XYZ file of C-alpha atoms in Angstrom:
345
model
C 128.031 108.038 132.811
C 126.973 105.836 129.931
C 129.800 103.321 131.423
C 129.413 102.611 135.145
C 130.389 99.093 136.442
C 127.518 96.955 136.444
C 127.873 96.195 140.381
C 127.417 100.059 141.049
C 125.002 101.083 143.553
C 122.594 103.272 141.371
C 121.261 105.559 144.605
C 124.839 106.173 145.874
C 125.718 106.925 141.588
C 122.708 109.308 141.475
C 123.448 111.316 144.613
C 126.829 111.762 143.768
C 126.268 112.883 140.116
C 123.712 115.508 141.791
C 125.669 116.954 144.750
C 129.516 116.383 143.268
C 129.227 118.817 140.057
C 128.401 122.390 138.733
C 125.024 123.219 138.497
C 124.276 124.468 134.845
C 121.157 126.376 133.731
C 120.565 123.611 131.041
C 120.076 120.046 132.533
C 118.875 116.492 131.308
C 116.970 114.332 133.721
C 116.635 110.627 133.310
C 114.322 108.368 135.380
C 114.386 104.401 135.311
C 113.961 101.214 137.187
C 117.917 100.518 137.516
C 121.133 101.040 135.685
C 120.709 99.808 132.259
C 117.317 101.827 131.944
C 119.026 104.819 132.958
C 121.819 104.107 130.525
C 119.598 103.642 127.518
C 118.032 107.087 128.454
C 121.488 108.931 128.547
C 122.610 107.027 125.315
C 119.339 108.244 123.823
C 119.580 111.764 124.630
C 123.259 111.575 123.265
C 121.721 110.649 119.863
C 119.100 112.832 119.592
C 116.619 110.735 120.101
C 113.111 110.862 122.166
C 113.143 108.679 125.401
C 109.934 108.612 127.257
C 112.791 108.449 130.457
C 114.423 111.675 129.434
C 113.803 115.279 130.095
C 115.616 118.398 129.010
C 114.606 121.749 127.893
C 112.161 122.268 124.953
C 115.145 123.946 122.685
C 116.941 120.763 123.491
C 117.477 117.725 120.891
C 114.588 116.023 122.262
C 112.058 118.726 122.168
C 108.548 117.378 122.354
C 106.718 117.159 119.131
C 103.163 118.212 119.618
C 100.178 117.300 117.568
C 96.769 119.254 117.783
C 93.493 117.057 117.805
C 90.324 118.813 117.082
C 87.039 116.581 118.102
C 83.976 116.875 115.837
C 80.243 118.140 117.264
C 79.385 116.047 120.768
C 81.671 117.793 123.385
C 79.974 121.562 123.015
C 77.902 122.545 126.316
C 76.307 126.284 127.220
C 78.842 127.964 128.639
C 81.918 126.470 127.679
C 85.012 128.548 127.578
C 83.290 131.494 129.397
C 86.330 131.427 132.260
C 89.045 131.677 129.919
C 86.810 134.187 128.045
C 86.714 136.333 131.073
C 90.944 135.514 132.191
C 92.922 135.098 128.864
C 93.127 137.966 126.235
C 94.298 135.952 123.681
C 91.796 133.431 124.003
C 89.070 136.252 124.305
C 90.545 137.914 121.148
C 90.662 134.834 118.899
C 87.030 133.527 120.063
C 85.448 136.946 119.327
C 87.198 137.293 115.934
C 85.800 133.819 115.072
C 82.539 134.426 116.347
C 82.299 137.724 114.223
C 82.996 135.730 111.118
C 80.530 133.137 111.783
C 77.919 135.606 112.406
C 78.252 136.976 109.005
C 76.532 133.823 107.974
C 74.102 133.089 111.039
C 70.713 134.252 111.625
C 71.882 135.178 115.286
C 75.072 135.867 117.148
C 76.887 132.971 118.481
C 79.072 134.009 121.246
C 75.969 134.704 123.324
C 74.899 131.482 123.185
C 78.660 130.003 123.632
C 78.927 131.732 126.920
C 75.146 130.698 128.450
C 74.161 134.606 128.269
C 70.457 134.978 129.624
C 69.315 136.493 126.237
C 71.184 133.879 124.121
C 68.882 132.580 121.358
C 69.202 129.028 120.030
C 70.240 125.836 121.399
C 73.964 123.744 121.126
C 72.020 120.730 120.382
C 70.998 121.918 117.176
C 73.565 120.988 114.575
C 73.251 124.471 113.174
C 74.405 126.327 116.412
C 76.706 123.434 117.593
C 79.012 123.338 114.786
C 79.798 127.074 114.489
C 80.236 126.892 118.352
C 82.777 124.034 118.290
C 84.746 126.041 115.574
C 84.903 129.053 117.646
C 85.889 127.379 120.747
C 88.685 125.068 119.078
C 89.765 128.402 117.258
C 90.353 129.973 120.826
C 91.643 127.087 122.248
C 94.618 126.806 119.239
C 95.457 130.245 119.859
C 95.724 130.135 123.654
C 98.153 126.822 123.350
C 99.871 128.593 120.870
C 100.200 131.839 122.633
C 102.125 129.484 125.176
C 104.487 128.710 122.890
C 103.347 125.198 122.028
C 103.354 124.956 118.299
C 101.640 121.891 116.429
C 103.867 119.850 114.250
C 101.020 118.208 112.999
C 97.121 118.363 113.194
C 94.076 116.182 112.970
C 90.316 116.801 113.063
C 87.993 114.095 113.675
C 85.044 114.653 111.060
C 84.173 118.149 111.618
C 87.126 118.925 113.872
C 89.117 119.087 110.479
C 87.568 122.227 109.725
C 89.129 124.494 112.511
C 92.347 122.324 111.733
C 92.470 123.256 108.213
C 92.224 126.988 109.699
C 94.961 126.555 112.059
C 96.890 124.879 109.453
C 96.781 127.869 107.377
C 94.752 126.256 104.309
C 91.500 128.505 104.519
C 91.360 131.951 105.872
C 88.988 132.267 108.733
C 86.021 133.904 106.924
C 86.629 131.119 103.959
C 86.253 128.653 107.229
C 83.467 130.302 108.942
C 81.405 130.109 105.448
C 82.395 126.285 105.102
C 81.101 125.641 108.945
C 78.102 127.644 108.469
C 77.296 126.076 105.337
C 77.517 122.720 106.413
C 75.809 123.355 109.800
C 72.691 125.097 108.068
C 72.480 122.097 105.400
C 72.933 119.575 107.939
C 70.600 121.125 110.093
C 67.501 121.464 107.803
C 67.623 117.566 107.349
C 64.489 115.689 108.246
C 65.144 114.128 111.701
C 65.185 110.627 112.506
C 68.874 109.848 111.994
C 71.122 108.440 115.031
C 74.798 107.772 115.354
C 76.289 105.375 118.250
C 79.222 104.248 119.405
C 79.507 100.511 119.776
C 82.508 98.269 121.460
C 82.974 96.238 118.395
C 85.603 96.119 115.499
C 85.087 97.548 112.290
C 85.237 94.023 110.492
C 82.697 92.874 113.333
C 80.189 95.930 112.594
C 80.703 95.250 108.889
C 79.300 91.339 109.223
C 76.638 92.504 111.045
C 75.576 95.406 108.323
C 76.048 92.683 105.710
C 73.047 90.870 107.054
C 70.794 93.746 106.784
C 69.770 95.849 103.805
C 69.389 98.960 105.167
C 70.914 102.896 104.839
C 73.160 102.347 108.491
C 77.022 102.839 107.659
C 80.051 102.510 109.672
C 80.499 106.520 110.326
C 83.885 106.101 112.046
C 86.308 103.703 113.070
C 88.144 105.270 115.878
C 90.110 102.170 117.483
C 90.341 98.503 117.542
C 86.843 98.287 119.602
C 85.523 101.662 119.071
C 83.347 102.020 116.321
C 80.422 104.387 115.500
C 77.273 103.370 113.220
C 74.978 105.866 111.746
C 71.462 105.806 109.943
C 67.903 105.342 110.898
C 67.128 105.758 114.386
C 65.179 102.274 114.434
C 68.104 100.456 112.572
C 70.767 101.854 114.404
C 69.111 100.840 117.863
C 68.392 97.436 116.250
C 72.094 96.628 115.367
C 73.300 98.411 118.620
C 71.120 96.109 120.587
C 72.312 93.077 118.529
C 76.027 94.248 119.461
C 75.013 94.560 123.187
C 73.679 91.206 123.427
C 77.125 89.802 122.640
C 78.327 91.827 125.672
C 79.731 95.107 123.691
C 79.038 98.613 125.183
C 76.942 100.726 123.227
C 76.277 104.713 123.715
C 74.203 107.090 121.624
C 76.108 110.023 120.667
C 74.919 113.561 121.368
C 74.100 114.752 117.740
C 70.980 115.972 115.877
C 71.927 114.048 112.620
C 73.014 110.741 111.281
C 76.121 112.260 109.447
C 78.740 110.064 107.235
C 75.628 107.785 106.272
C 73.207 107.905 103.252
C 70.807 110.608 105.247
C 72.992 113.137 104.489
C 72.935 112.620 100.643
C 70.266 115.193 99.904
C 72.274 118.036 100.935
C 75.711 117.225 99.212
C 75.115 118.733 95.905
C 74.389 122.005 97.748
C 76.975 122.183 100.037
C 80.006 121.205 96.876
C 78.181 124.233 95.419
C 78.471 126.568 98.161
C 82.008 125.807 98.448
C 82.933 126.891 94.936
C 84.254 130.386 95.748
C 86.541 129.167 98.383
C 90.077 129.783 98.115
C 92.561 127.085 99.470
C 96.329 126.885 100.240
C 99.183 124.585 101.111
C 99.177 123.745 104.721
C 101.714 125.549 106.428
C 101.569 122.968 109.149
C 101.255 119.088 108.489
C 97.315 118.473 107.876
C 96.505 114.529 108.106
C 93.014 113.921 106.691
C 90.899 112.013 108.899
C 88.904 110.509 106.103
C 91.354 109.299 103.948
C 94.283 108.657 106.657
C 97.097 110.266 104.846
C 99.064 113.500 105.060
C 96.847 115.956 102.876
C 98.218 118.404 100.667
C 96.640 121.036 98.386
C 95.899 118.534 95.594
C 93.684 116.779 97.957
C 92.070 119.122 100.133
C 92.004 122.073 97.737
C 88.539 121.012 96.208
C 84.977 121.456 97.326
C 84.596 117.942 96.201
C 86.963 116.598 98.883
C 84.668 118.069 101.768
C 81.928 116.645 99.904
C 83.262 113.324 100.166
C 84.444 114.002 103.480
C 81.364 114.677 104.943
C 79.978 111.150 103.912
C 82.612 108.971 104.333
C 83.973 106.901 106.971
C 86.065 108.858 109.725
C 89.201 106.764 109.666
C 90.540 107.992 113.144
C 92.953 105.255 113.976
C 94.718 105.003 110.664
C 94.710 109.053 110.982
C 96.569 108.618 114.395
C 99.055 105.947 112.674
C 99.975 108.363 110.487
C 100.058 111.468 113.005
C 102.366 108.941 114.859
C 104.947 108.272 111.928
C 105.326 111.937 112.189
C 107.500 111.588 115.090
C 105.271 112.924 117.487
C 105.695 112.847 121.225
C 103.092 114.661 122.705
C 99.123 115.016 121.794
C 96.707 118.084 122.932
C 93.296 117.938 122.315
C 91.504 121.381 121.443
C 87.935 120.500 122.923
C 85.788 121.930 125.435
C 85.714 118.277 126.614
C 87.867 115.288 126.308
C 86.799 112.801 123.652
C 89.855 111.978 121.551
C 92.396 111.422 124.197
C 90.584 108.786 125.354
């Protein structure tokens, strides 16, 4: 197969290969636009390497290496996950278990709000409920994918998504994760209003150049891609900067969050947040966990301190750089654990 004549008719060769052979239970299929591409795909399989044009069973030498991606606050909506809660025992059990853990720290039950029950109290537009709800949904989705046999080779959480990622990776217990999530949500939810986060179509360096011309509190909250940057700070400042970038032809979009995360506006709660995490017990991740703020593989010496999580809430989310670290782990596929796709884009 790897040495057919260059003048061989590929269609005839493929027909003969399919009709004139024994049909075994385990097979390899390759695709390509010509004999050379087919040969390259076959050669990669023989070397045990991944090739986009080669397909085998999941237990073969080119088994997919899956990365789990957990988004932060924003994609939540009332009624998210309801159909899965009604039809999937695994999803339902994990969602209810996570909700019970969160309820120990919340003033009102979170599950009725997630499912959109008529008597639910609260709003998913409020940080104090939005973040616990997202954590519960992300945790249940991870359990569902794992029940289907899809295990993550590496995990990355964008900003707040790192909390669900840390639990799925085995770094913290569910109870400690619930404490961390609700403390973060409660403290940030209690901040004075007036902050804004906006994604702008500009590079990080272009945004930095604009910020250097101003003496304000607006910062770069996230560097998501070559031309996808999030700015965060006082509403008036952010709107002015966004308008300047829009005037240059860059698209801008306000994010659906109630606080200016990763900006100086959250500084007043950082001491209290670090203090509340003092009793949390951390462990070495059982699955490769990539830090979204440091863009490095996170071991216990990094993430096992409350100080890390304090700085994580304030520092720039380096998602683009962290994705490069994920790719270096040999990942071939990514699954976003979210009620609505955000990171895959």
